[in-house]
Coordinates of C-alpha atoms in Angstrom, one line a residue:
Chain A
M1 CA 102.3 113.9 122.5
F2 CA 99.6 115.2 124.7
I3 CA 98.7 112.6 127.4
E4 CA 95.2 112.6 128.6
T5 CA 94.8 112.0 132.3
A6 CA 91.5 110.6 133.4
G7 CA 89.7 113.2 135.6
P8 CA 88.5 112.1 139.1
A9 CA 84.9 111.6 138.0
A10 CA 85.7 110.2 134.6
G11 CA 85.8 106.6 135.4
I12 CA 84.8 105.5 131.9
A13 CA 84.2 107.9 129.0
P14 CA 80.6 108.1 127.8
A15 CA 80.0 105.8 125.0
G16 CA 79.1 107.5 121.8
P17 CA 76.8 106.1 119.1
T18 CA 79.7 104.1 117.7
G19 CA 80.2 102.2 121.0
L20 CA 83.7 103.6 121.4
P21 CA 84.5 106.0 124.1
V22 CA 83.9 109.5 122.9
T23 CA 86.1 112.3 123.8
R24 CA 84.3 115.6 124.0
R25 CA 86.8 118.1 125.2
P26 CA 86.8 121.5 123.6
N27 CA 90.6 121.8 123.9
R28 CA 93.6 120.9 121.7
R29 CA 92.4 117.3 121.5
A30 CA 89.4 118.4 119.4
L31 CA 91.9 118.5 116.6
S32 CA 92.9 114.8 116.9
P33 CA 90.2 113.3 114.6
Y34 CA 90.8 115.8 111.9
L35 CA 94.5 115.1 111.9
Y36 CA 93.9 111.4 111.6
I37 CA 91.5 111.9 108.7
L38 CA 93.5 114.6 107.0
P39 CA 95.8 112.4 104.7
A40 CA 92.9 110.5 103.3
V41 CA 90.7 113.6 102.7
V42 CA 93.6 115.5 101.1
L43 CA 94.2 112.6 98.7
L44 CA 90.5 112.3 97.9
L45 CA 90.2 116.0 97.2
V46 CA 93.3 116.1 95.0
W47 CA 92.7 112.9 93.0
T48 CA 89.0 112.5 92.9
Y49 CA 87.0 115.7 93.7
W50 CA 89.2 118.3 92.2
P51 CA 89.5 116.3 88.9
L52 CA 85.7 115.8 88.9
G53 CA 85.3 119.6 89.0
Q54 CA 87.9 119.8 86.2
T55 CA 86.0 117.3 84.1
V56 CA 82.8 119.4 84.4
N57 CA 84.8 122.4 83.5
L58 CA 86.4 120.8 80.5
S59 CA 83.0 119.6 79.3
F60 CA 82.1 123.3 78.4
N61 CA 85.3 123.7 76.4
D62 CA 86.8 122.7 73.1
W63 CA 90.3 121.4 73.6
N64 CA 92.5 118.7 72.1
L65 CA 94.7 118.0 75.2
I66 CA 97.7 119.8 73.8
P67 CA 99.1 122.0 76.6
T68 CA 100.2 124.8 74.3
K69 CA 96.8 125.1 72.7
P70 CA 94.2 127.3 74.4
K71 CA 90.9 126.0 75.6
Q72 CA 87.9 127.5 73.9
Y73 CA 84.6 128.0 75.8
V74 CA 81.8 126.5 73.7
D75 CA 78.9 126.4 76.3
V76 CA 76.8 123.3 76.0
Q77 CA 77.8 122.5 72.5
K78 CA 79.7 119.4 73.5
Y79 CA 76.7 118.0 75.4
A80 CA 74.5 118.6 72.3
K81 CA 77.0 116.8 70.2
V82 CA 77.5 113.9 72.4
L83 CA 73.8 113.3 72.8
S84 CA 73.3 113.3 69.0
L85 CA 76.1 110.7 68.4
P86 CA 75.0 107.3 67.3
E87 CA 78.0 105.8 69.1
L88 CA 76.7 107.1 72.4
H89 CA 73.3 105.4 71.8
Q90 CA 75.0 102.2 70.9
A91 CA 77.3 102.3 73.9
L92 CA 74.4 103.1 76.2
I93 CA 72.3 100.2 74.8
N94 CA 75.4 97.9 75.1
T95 CA 76.1 99.0 78.7
G96 CA 72.5 98.2 79.6
L97 CA 72.7 94.7 78.0
Y98 CA 76.0 94.1 79.7
I99 CA 74.5 95.0 83.1
L100 CA 71.5 92.7 82.5
A101 CA 73.8 89.9 81.5
F102 CA 76.0 90.3 84.5
L103 CA 73.0 90.6 86.9
G104 CA 72.1 87.2 85.6
I105 CA 75.6 85.8 85.9
S106 CA 76.7 87.3 89.2
V107 CA 73.4 87.6 91.1
A108 CA 70.7 85.3 89.8
L109 CA 72.9 82.2 88.9
P110 CA 74.9 82.3 92.2
L111 CA 71.6 82.5 94.1
V112 CA 70.2 79.4 92.3
F113 CA 73.5 77.6 92.8
A114 CA 73.8 78.5 96.4
L115 CA 70.2 77.4 97.2
L116 CA 70.6 74.1 95.2
S117 CA 74.0 73.2 96.8
R118 CA 73.1 73.9 100.4
K119 CA 73.3 70.2 101.1
V120 CA 77.0 70.2 100.4
Q121 CA 78.8 71.2 103.6
G122 CA 82.1 71.2 105.3
K123 CA 85.4 70.6 103.6
A124 CA 83.9 69.6 100.2
R125 CA 82.1 72.9 100.1
T126 CA 85.2 74.9 100.9
A127 CA 87.1 73.1 98.2
Y128 CA 84.5 73.8 95.5
Q129 CA 84.3 77.4 96.5
A130 CA 88.0 77.8 96.5
L131 CA 88.1 76.5 92.9
I132 CA 85.1 78.6 91.7
F133 CA 86.7 81.8 93.0
V134 CA 90.0 81.5 91.2
P135 CA 88.9 83.2 87.9
F136 CA 88.0 86.3 89.8
L137 CA 91.7 86.8 90.7
I138 CA 93.1 86.4 87.2
T139 CA 94.6 89.6 85.8
P140 CA 92.7 90.9 82.8
V141 CA 95.6 90.6 80.3
A142 CA 95.9 86.9 81.2
S143 CA 92.1 86.2 81.1
S144 CA 91.8 87.9 77.7
A145 CA 94.8 85.9 76.4
I146 CA 93.3 82.6 77.7
W147 CA 90.0 83.2 76.1
R148 CA 91.5 84.4 72.8
W149 CA 93.2 81.1 72.7
L150 CA 90.1 79.1 73.6
F151 CA 88.1 80.9 70.9
A152 CA 90.9 80.9 68.3
P153 CA 89.6 79.8 64.9
E154 CA 92.9 77.8 64.4
G155 CA 93.2 75.2 67.1
G156 CA 91.0 76.8 69.7
T157 CA 89.1 74.5 72.0
I158 CA 85.7 76.1 71.7
P159 CA 85.4 76.2 67.9
A160 CA 86.7 72.6 67.8
I161 CA 83.9 71.5 70.2
A162 CA 81.3 73.5 68.2
A163 CA 82.5 72.0 65.0
A164 CA 82.2 68.5 66.5
L165 CA 78.7 69.3 67.6
G166 CA 77.9 70.4 64.0
A167 CA 77.5 74.1 64.7
P168 CA 80.8 75.6 63.5
I169 CA 81.6 79.1 64.7
G170 CA 84.0 81.5 63.0
N171 CA 86.1 84.2 64.7
V172 CA 83.7 85.3 67.4
F173 CA 85.6 88.5 68.1
R174 CA 85.4 89.7 64.5
D175 CA 81.6 89.1 64.1
P176 CA 79.4 91.9 65.3
D177 CA 76.7 89.4 66.2
S178 CA 78.9 87.5 68.6
S179 CA 81.6 89.9 69.8
M180 CA 79.5 91.1 72.7
I181 CA 78.5 87.6 73.8
A182 CA 82.2 86.7 73.8
V183 CA 83.0 89.6 76.1
I184 CA 80.1 88.6 78.4
V185 CA 81.4 85.0 78.5
I186 CA 84.9 86.2 79.6
V187 CA 83.8 88.8 82.2
G188 CA 81.0 86.5 83.4
W189 CA 83.5 83.7 83.9
Q190 CA 85.4 86.0 86.3
M191 CA 82.3 87.4 88.1
L192 CA 80.5 84.2 88.7
G193 CA 82.8 83.0 91.5
F194 CA 82.5 86.3 93.3
G195 CA 78.7 86.1 93.3
V196 CA 78.7 82.5 94.5
L197 CA 81.0 83.3 97.4
V198 CA 79.0 86.4 98.5
V199 CA 75.6 84.6 98.3
S200 CA 77.0 81.5 100.1
A201 CA 78.4 83.5 102.9
G202 CA 75.1 85.3 103.2
L203 CA 73.3 82.0 103.4
A204 CA 75.8 80.7 106.0
G205 CA 75.1 83.8 108.1
I206 CA 71.3 83.1 108.3
S207 CA 70.4 81.5 111.6
P208 CA 68.8 78.0 111.0
D209 CA 66.3 78.7 113.8
Y210 CA 63.9 80.6 111.4
A211 CA 63.6 77.7 109.1
A212 CA 63.3 75.3 112.0
A213 CA 60.5 77.3 113.5
A214 CA 58.7 77.7 110.1
S215 CA 58.9 74.0 109.4
I216 CA 57.4 73.2 112.8
D217 CA 54.6 75.6 111.8
G218 CA 54.1 73.4 108.8
A219 CA 55.8 75.5 106.1
S220 CA 57.0 73.7 103.0
G221 CA 60.6 73.8 101.8
R222 CA 59.6 76.1 99.0
Q223 CA 57.8 78.5 101.3
I224 CA 60.8 78.6 103.6
T225 CA 63.0 79.4 100.6
W226 CA 60.8 82.2 99.3
R227 CA 59.4 83.7 102.4
I228 CA 62.3 83.4 104.8
I229 CA 65.7 82.6 103.2
I230 CA 65.5 85.0 100.3
P231 CA 64.2 88.0 102.3
L232 CA 66.9 87.4 104.9
L233 CA 69.5 87.2 102.0
S234 CA 68.3 90.5 100.6
P235 CA 71.1 92.6 102.0
S236 CA 73.6 90.4 100.2
L237 CA 71.6 90.4 97.0
V238 CA 71.1 94.2 97.0
F239 CA 74.8 94.7 97.6
L240 CA 75.7 92.3 94.8
S241 CA 73.2 94.0 92.4
L242 CA 74.5 97.5 93.2
M243 CA 78.1 96.3 92.7
T244 CA 77.2 94.7 89.4
I245 CA 75.4 97.8 88.1
L246 CA 78.1 100.3 89.2
L247 CA 81.1 98.1 88.4
S248 CA 80.2 96.0 85.5
A249 CA 81.3 98.7 83.1
Q250 CA 84.6 98.8 84.9
W251 CA 85.1 95.1 84.8
T252 CA 84.2 95.0 81.1
Y253 CA 86.6 97.8 80.1
P254 CA 89.9 95.9 80.1
I255 CA 88.4 92.9 78.3
I256 CA 86.9 95.2 75.6
D257 CA 90.2 97.0 75.2
L258 CA 92.2 93.8 75.0
V259 CA 89.9 91.6 72.9
T260 CA 87.6 93.6 70.6
Q261 CA 88.6 97.3 70.9
G262 CA 84.9 97.9 71.1
G263 CA 84.3 96.5 67.6
P264 CA 83.5 95.4 65.1
G265 CA 81.6 98.6 64.3
N266 CA 81.1 99.5 68.0
S267 CA 79.1 96.3 68.5
S268 CA 80.9 95.5 71.8
T269 CA 81.8 98.9 73.1
N270 CA 80.5 100.3 76.4
I271 CA 80.3 103.8 77.9
Y272 CA 83.7 103.8 79.5
Y273 CA 85.4 102.6 76.4
L274 CA 83.7 105.4 74.6
L275 CA 85.1 107.9 77.1
Y276 CA 88.6 106.5 76.5
Q277 CA 88.1 106.7 72.7
F278 CA 86.8 110.3 72.8
G279 CA 89.7 111.4 75.1
F280 CA 92.7 109.4 74.1
R281 CA 91.9 108.4 70.5
N282 CA 90.1 111.4 69.1
F283 CA 91.8 113.8 71.6
D284 CA 88.5 115.6 72.2
A285 CA 88.7 116.4 75.9
G286 CA 85.4 118.3 75.9
L287 CA 83.4 115.5 74.3
S288 CA 84.9 112.9 76.7
S289 CA 84.2 115.1 79.7
A290 CA 80.7 116.0 78.7
A291 CA 79.9 112.3 78.3
G292 CA 81.6 111.5 81.6
T293 CA 79.7 114.2 83.4
L294 CA 76.4 112.7 82.1
F295 CA 77.4 109.2 83.1
F296 CA 78.4 110.3 86.5
L297 CA 75.0 112.0 87.1
G298 CA 73.2 108.9 85.8
F299 CA 75.1 106.5 88.0
G300 CA 74.5 108.8 91.0
L301 CA 70.8 108.6 90.4
I302 CA 70.8 104.8 90.1
A303 CA 72.9 104.5 93.4
L304 CA 70.4 106.8 95.2
V305 CA 67.5 104.7 94.1
F306 CA 69.3 101.6 95.3
V307 CA 70.1 103.1 98.7
E308 CA 66.3 103.9 99.0
L309 CA 65.4 100.3 97.9
S310 CA 67.8 98.6 100.3
E311 CA 66.5 100.7 103.2
R312 CA 63.0 99.6 102.4
L313 CA 63.6 96.0 101.3
S314 CA 66.2 94.7 103.5
F315 CA 65.3 92.5 106.4
Y316 CA 68.2 92.4 108.8
D317 CA 68.6 89.4 111.0
N318 CA 69.1 91.2 114.4
Chain B
M1 CA 88.2 89.2 115.0
A2 CA 85.2 87.2 114.1
F3 CA 85.5 86.3 110.5
I4 CA 82.7 84.9 108.5
T5 CA 83.5 81.3 107.9
I6 CA 82.5 80.2 104.5
A7 CA 81.7 76.7 105.5
P8 CA 80.2 76.5 109.0
P9 CA 79.9 72.9 110.3
A10 CA 76.4 71.7 109.6
Q11 CA 74.6 71.9 112.9
P12 CA 72.1 69.2 113.7
G13 CA 69.3 71.7 113.7
S14 CA 70.4 73.3 110.4
V15 CA 68.1 74.3 107.6
D16 CA 69.2 71.3 105.6
A17 CA 68.4 68.8 108.3
Q18 CA 65.0 70.5 108.7
L19 CA 64.2 70.5 105.1
S20 CA 64.9 66.9 104.7
G21 CA 61.8 66.1 106.7
P22 CA 61.2 65.0 110.3
R23 CA 63.4 61.9 110.2
K24 CA 67.1 62.6 110.2
V25 CA 68.7 60.9 107.3
S26 CA 72.1 59.6 107.9
G27 CA 74.8 57.4 106.4
P28 CA 74.8 56.7 102.6
F29 CA 71.4 58.2 102.1
S30 CA 72.5 61.6 103.1
S31 CA 75.3 61.5 100.6
L32 CA 73.0 60.3 97.9
R33 CA 70.7 63.2 98.7
S34 CA 73.5 65.6 98.1
L35 CA 74.7 63.9 94.9
P36 CA 72.9 66.4 92.6
S37 CA 74.4 69.3 94.5
H38 CA 77.8 67.7 94.1
V39 CA 77.3 67.3 90.4
L40 CA 76.2 70.9 90.1
L41 CA 79.3 72.2 92.0
I42 CA 81.6 69.9 90.1
V43 CA 80.3 71.3 86.8
L44 CA 80.7 74.8 88.1
A45 CA 84.3 74.1 89.3
I46 CA 85.3 72.6 86.0
V47 CA 83.9 75.6 84.0
S48 CA 85.9 77.9 86.4
I49 CA 89.1 75.9 86.3
F50 CA 89.4 74.5 82.8
P51 CA 90.5 77.7 81.1
I52 CA 93.3 78.2 83.7
Y53 CA 94.3 74.5 83.4
W54 CA 94.4 74.9 79.6
M55 CA 96.7 78.0 79.9
F56 CA 99.2 75.9 81.9
V57 CA 98.9 72.8 79.7
T58 CA 99.5 74.9 76.5
A59 CA 102.4 76.8 78.1
F60 CA 104.2 73.6 79.0
R61 CA 103.8 71.9 75.6
P62 CA 106.8 71.8 73.3
S63 CA 106.3 74.5 70.6
S64 CA 105.9 71.9 67.9
D65 CA 102.5 70.8 69.3
A66 CA 101.3 74.0 70.9
L67 CA 98.1 73.7 68.9
S68 CA 97.4 70.2 70.2
T69 CA 93.9 69.7 71.5
N70 CA 94.8 66.7 73.6
P71 CA 93.3 67.5 76.9
L72 CA 96.1 65.8 78.8
P73 CA 99.6 67.3 79.0
G74 CA 102.2 65.4 77.0
P75 CA 105.9 65.6 77.7
L76 CA 106.6 68.8 79.7
S77 CA 108.7 71.3 78.0
L78 CA 110.0 74.7 79.1
E79 CA 110.5 75.9 75.5
S80 CA 107.8 78.5 75.6
F81 CA 109.0 79.9 78.9
Q82 CA 112.5 80.2 77.7
Y83 CA 111.2 82.0 74.6
V84 CA 109.3 84.5 76.7
L85 CA 112.3 85.1 79.0
K86 CA 114.5 85.7 75.9
T87 CA 112.0 88.0 74.1
I88 CA 110.7 90.3 76.8
P89 CA 112.2 91.4 80.2
I90 CA 109.4 89.7 82.1
A91 CA 111.4 89.2 85.3
G92 CA 111.8 92.9 85.6
M93 CA 108.2 93.5 84.7
L94 CA 107.1 91.2 87.5
A95 CA 109.4 92.8 90.0
N96 CA 108.2 96.3 89.1
T97 CA 104.5 95.3 89.2
F98 CA 105.1 93.6 92.6
G99 CA 106.7 96.8 93.9
M100 CA 103.8 98.9 92.6
A101 CA 101.1 96.6 94.1
L102 CA 103.0 96.4 97.4
T103 CA 103.4 100.2 97.6
L104 CA 99.8 100.8 96.8
A105 CA 98.5 98.2 99.3
A106 CA 100.8 99.5 102.1
S107 CA 99.9 103.1 101.5
Q108 CA 96.1 102.5 101.2
L109 CA 96.2 100.4 104.3
L110 CA 98.1 103.1 106.4
V111 CA 95.9 105.9 105.2
A112 CA 92.8 103.8 105.9
I113 CA 94.0 102.8 109.4
L114 CA 94.4 106.5 110.4
A115 CA 91.2 107.7 108.8
S116 CA 89.0 104.9 110.1
Y117 CA 90.4 105.3 113.6
G118 CA 89.6 109.0 113.4
F119 CA 86.0 108.3 112.4
A120 CA 85.4 105.5 114.8
R121 CA 86.9 106.9 117.9
W122 CA 85.6 110.5 118.1
D123 CA 82.5 112.5 117.5
F124 CA 83.4 115.7 115.8
I125 CA 81.8 118.5 113.8
G126 CA 81.4 117.6 110.2
K127 CA 81.9 113.9 110.8
K128 CA 78.9 112.9 108.6
A129 CA 79.8 115.3 105.8
L130 CA 83.4 114.1 105.8
Y131 CA 82.4 110.5 105.7
L132 CA 80.1 111.2 102.8
L133 CA 83.2 112.3 100.9
F134 CA 84.4 108.7 101.1
V135 CA 81.1 107.1 100.2
G136 CA 80.5 109.6 97.4
S137 CA 83.9 108.9 95.8
W138 CA 82.6 105.4 95.1
L139 CA 80.2 107.1 92.6
V140 CA 83.0 108.7 90.7
P141 CA 84.2 106.2 88.1
F142 CA 87.9 106.5 87.4
Q143 CA 87.1 106.9 83.7
V144 CA 85.2 110.1 84.4
T145 CA 88.2 111.8 86.1
M146 CA 90.9 110.2 84.0
I147 CA 91.7 113.2 81.7
P148 CA 92.3 115.7 84.6
N149 CA 94.3 113.0 86.5
Y150 CA 96.3 112.3 83.4
L151 CA 97.0 116.0 82.9
L152 CA 98.1 116.4 86.6
V153 CA 100.5 113.4 86.4
S154 CA 101.8 114.8 83.1
Q155 CA 102.4 118.3 84.7
M156 CA 104.3 116.5 87.5
G157 CA 106.5 115.0 84.8
L158 CA 105.5 111.5 85.8
L159 CA 104.2 110.0 82.6
N160 CA 105.8 106.6 81.8
T161 CA 106.9 106.2 85.4
I162 CA 105.7 103.8 88.1
T163 CA 105.3 106.7 90.5
G164 CA 102.8 108.2 88.1
V165 CA 100.8 105.0 88.2
V166 CA 100.9 104.8 92.0
I167 CA 100.3 108.4 93.0
P168 CA 96.6 108.9 92.2
Q169 CA 95.6 105.8 94.1
L170 CA 97.4 106.2 97.5
C171 CA 94.1 106.4 99.3
S172 CA 91.3 103.9 98.8
A173 CA 87.9 105.0 100.0
F174 CA 86.8 101.4 100.0
A175 CA 89.5 100.4 102.5
V176 CA 88.5 103.3 104.8
M177 CA 84.9 102.1 104.7
M178 CA 85.8 98.5 105.4
L179 CA 88.1 99.3 108.3
R180 CA 85.7 101.7 109.8
Q181 CA 83.2 98.8 110.1
H182 CA 85.8 96.7 111.8
L183 CA 86.6 99.5 114.2
E184 CA 83.0 100.1 115.1
A185 CA 82.9 96.6 116.5
F186 CA 86.1 97.0 118.4
P187 CA 85.7 96.2 122.1
K188 CA 85.6 99.6 123.8
D189 CA 86.9 98.2 127.1
L190 CA 90.2 97.8 125.6
L191 CA 90.3 101.4 124.5
D192 CA 89.0 102.6 127.9
A193 CA 91.7 100.5 129.6
S194 CA 94.3 102.0 127.3
Q195 CA 93.1 105.5 128.1
M196 CA 93.3 104.9 131.8
D197 CA 96.8 103.6 131.5
G198 CA 97.5 107.1 130.2
R199 CA 98.3 106.2 126.6
S200 CA 97.8 108.9 124.0
S201 CA 95.4 108.2 121.2
W202 CA 98.4 107.7 118.9
R203 CA 100.0 105.0 121.1
T204 CA 96.6 103.4 121.7
L205 CA 96.2 103.0 117.9
W206 CA 99.6 101.3 117.4
E207 CA 99.8 99.4 120.7
V208 CA 96.2 98.3 121.2
V209 CA 94.0 98.7 118.1
V210 CA 96.4 97.6 115.3
P211 CA 97.7 94.4 117.0
N212 CA 94.1 93.3 117.7
L213 CA 93.0 93.9 114.1
R214 CA 95.9 92.0 112.6
P215 CA 93.8 89.3 110.8
A216 CA 91.4 91.9 109.4
L217 CA 94.3 94.1 108.3
A218 CA 96.1 91.2 106.6
A219 CA 93.0 90.2 104.7
L220 CA 92.3 93.8 103.6
G221 CA 96.0 94.3 102.6
I222 CA 96.0 91.1 100.5
M223 CA 92.8 92.2 98.8
L224 CA 94.3 95.7 98.0
F225 CA 97.4 94.0 96.7
I226 CA 95.4 91.8 94.3
S227 CA 93.3 94.7 93.1
A228 CA 96.4 96.8 92.5
W229 CA 98.1 93.9 90.6
N230 CA 95.0 93.5 88.4
E231 CA 94.6 97.3 87.7
Y232 CA 94.6 97.8 84.0
L233 CA 93.2 101.1 82.8
W234 CA 95.5 103.5 84.6
P235 CA 98.8 101.7 83.9
S236 CA 97.8 101.4 80.2
L237 CA 97.2 105.2 80.0
I238 CA 100.3 106.3 81.9
M239 CA 102.8 103.6 80.5
Q240 CA 102.2 104.3 76.8
K241 CA 105.9 104.4 76.1
S242 CA 107.2 102.0 78.6
D243 CA 106.7 98.3 79.3
A244 CA 107.9 98.3 82.9
L245 CA 104.6 96.8 84.2
I246 CA 103.2 93.5 83.5
Q247 CA 99.8 94.7 82.3
V248 CA 101.3 96.8 79.5
G249 CA 104.2 94.5 78.7
I250 CA 102.0 91.4 78.2
R251 CA 99.6 93.5 76.2
G252 CA 102.4 94.4 73.8
F253 CA 103.6 90.8 73.7
L254 CA 100.0 89.7 72.8
G255 CA 100.0 92.1 69.9
A256 CA 103.4 91.1 68.7
E257 CA 103.1 87.3 69.0
G258 CA 99.8 86.9 67.2
N259 CA 99.2 83.1 67.1
N260 CA 102.2 81.9 69.0
W261 CA 99.9 80.5 71.7
G262 CA 102.5 78.5 73.6
A263 CA 104.5 81.7 74.3
I264 CA 101.4 83.8 75.0
M265 CA 100.1 81.2 77.5
A266 CA 103.6 81.0 79.2
A267 CA 103.7 84.8 79.5
S268 CA 100.1 84.8 80.9
S269 CA 100.9 82.1 83.5
L270 CA 103.8 84.2 84.7
A271 CA 101.6 87.2 85.0
C272 CA 99.2 85.3 87.2
L273 CA 101.8 83.5 89.2
P274 CA 102.2 85.9 92.2
I275 CA 98.4 86.0 92.7
F276 CA 98.2 82.2 92.5
L277 CA 100.9 81.8 95.1
I278 CA 99.1 84.3 97.4
Y279 CA 95.9 82.4 96.9
I280 CA 97.4 79.0 97.5
F281 CA 99.1 80.0 100.8
L282 CA 96.7 82.6 102.1
Q283 CA 93.4 81.4 100.6
R284 CA 91.4 81.8 103.8
Y285 CA 92.4 85.5 104.1
V286 CA 91.7 86.2 100.4
V287 CA 88.2 84.6 100.5
D288 CA 87.3 86.2 103.8
A289 CA 88.4 89.7 102.6
F290 CA 86.4 89.5 99.4
V291 CA 83.4 88.0 101.1
R292 CA 83.3 90.3 104.0
S293 CA 83.3 93.2 101.6
G294 CA 80.0 91.8 100.3
L295 CA 78.2 91.3 103.5
K296 CA 77.4 94.8 104.7

């Protein structure tokens, strides 16, 4: 190992923008940072970026995933096909609806709950939050099993309650009108706790001095909430919204696969489930890759818009 | 390491005290004031917990009244658990899944410690561009790259093996980003002192940085373990002919057992057990890790 000896004039290394001592020596040591980062970068290139390039490449080919069969170059034919498929339109609409529902459940509802329950502090608060967070940790196979049991037409708790209230429900997973709602209930049950936790932590991090100063200036409780608390919370809210938009399709995927398989009649499918069906059910690598490439570009755009938004909207409490 | 505490003690000058008007309310009135909030939180807690409670209650009923809707558990019976143990090799599945999640968490943590240290400690050519690689990988959903990944694993001859499940996820860009934030805030006097003591950067990392980051590393490690345990898509693609992992094994069991709810609930409770144990004993760490991730 190369030991660095502090030179006579180098009492303390100059602080870089990161606040850590920065070593600027054009010698062997210049290699150090690269060596530290190397394993992570290699893994990312091999398992994320190279496959991404492969996906784009596959999207211009017709291939059924059988290694002995040659790939056939078909230009943009797969893109044209995927854009004309009614399944894609259905999946896109569903994904949009899922995102809207989860924005409500994991951003808006937690915000309302956090603001309304500010008065509860200390041990009681920690206990409530600990309970509310539990569903987020449940593995998807278990959560789908639990809810299939709760929704079971024979002996399930929810149909029993609905019947007692005089509004009997059938098999919610087999009915195109309710299958998507059932998926939203299951995934929302898991996401709510995460949202509540993030918003509460954001609230806890806001200095009480602002509200104190404002109320001395005669601001009402409502004004304080809308003009001070919510703007100061905006970094947490922007983060939660971005997470919800980018990840809601990921969170929904296992539940769709385990509970409805996208059905009945594609009524509960989403874009990722469609990619899986194209690739591993229809064995059409080109179609799955073309759709995947389009989704990747779409999400990239959305993320860029959000980064811009958060730069402009966020008020940091410095 | 300054963790965000979820429940800071209410300070006398806190928002709540301010909002409740100029006179400070105390005693029974203040608890009356917060009654609606308590009711709201209780409702929320019940909605969150009831399904899990129901899973356990159903799992512990004798199979003769598995379909009972009595909200209270009757006589406890281990019948359903015995049936699960007899029908599927669930102990092996749990052990395999535990090994998988542990390997992933350890590897992601190690790779992230090295990379975040490299980023936080030095300025170097291409630093921004390299870091963008990590941020950008967030935008690549796993489903978009799953076919090439599947082909690569298949060429390595690793289909239906746990190695094949683990290998594409040895690095977590998210863990690198989280740790880099922690390291940016690391007191530089410690690093300077370590440098003046003549330690190499490698020894500084293991003797100074890592011991001081222990709570943060523990929290992140637990979070990575839970994420790996709950991973579903990739194991279900790779393990099509094997039920060595809990995600795939329980899915097969769900399909086979149909309406045998007692057995299904018993299997599901076993699948959640390790995570529940972690949560019960290390709840602070778990919550801190997940919340910290949402604060920047």
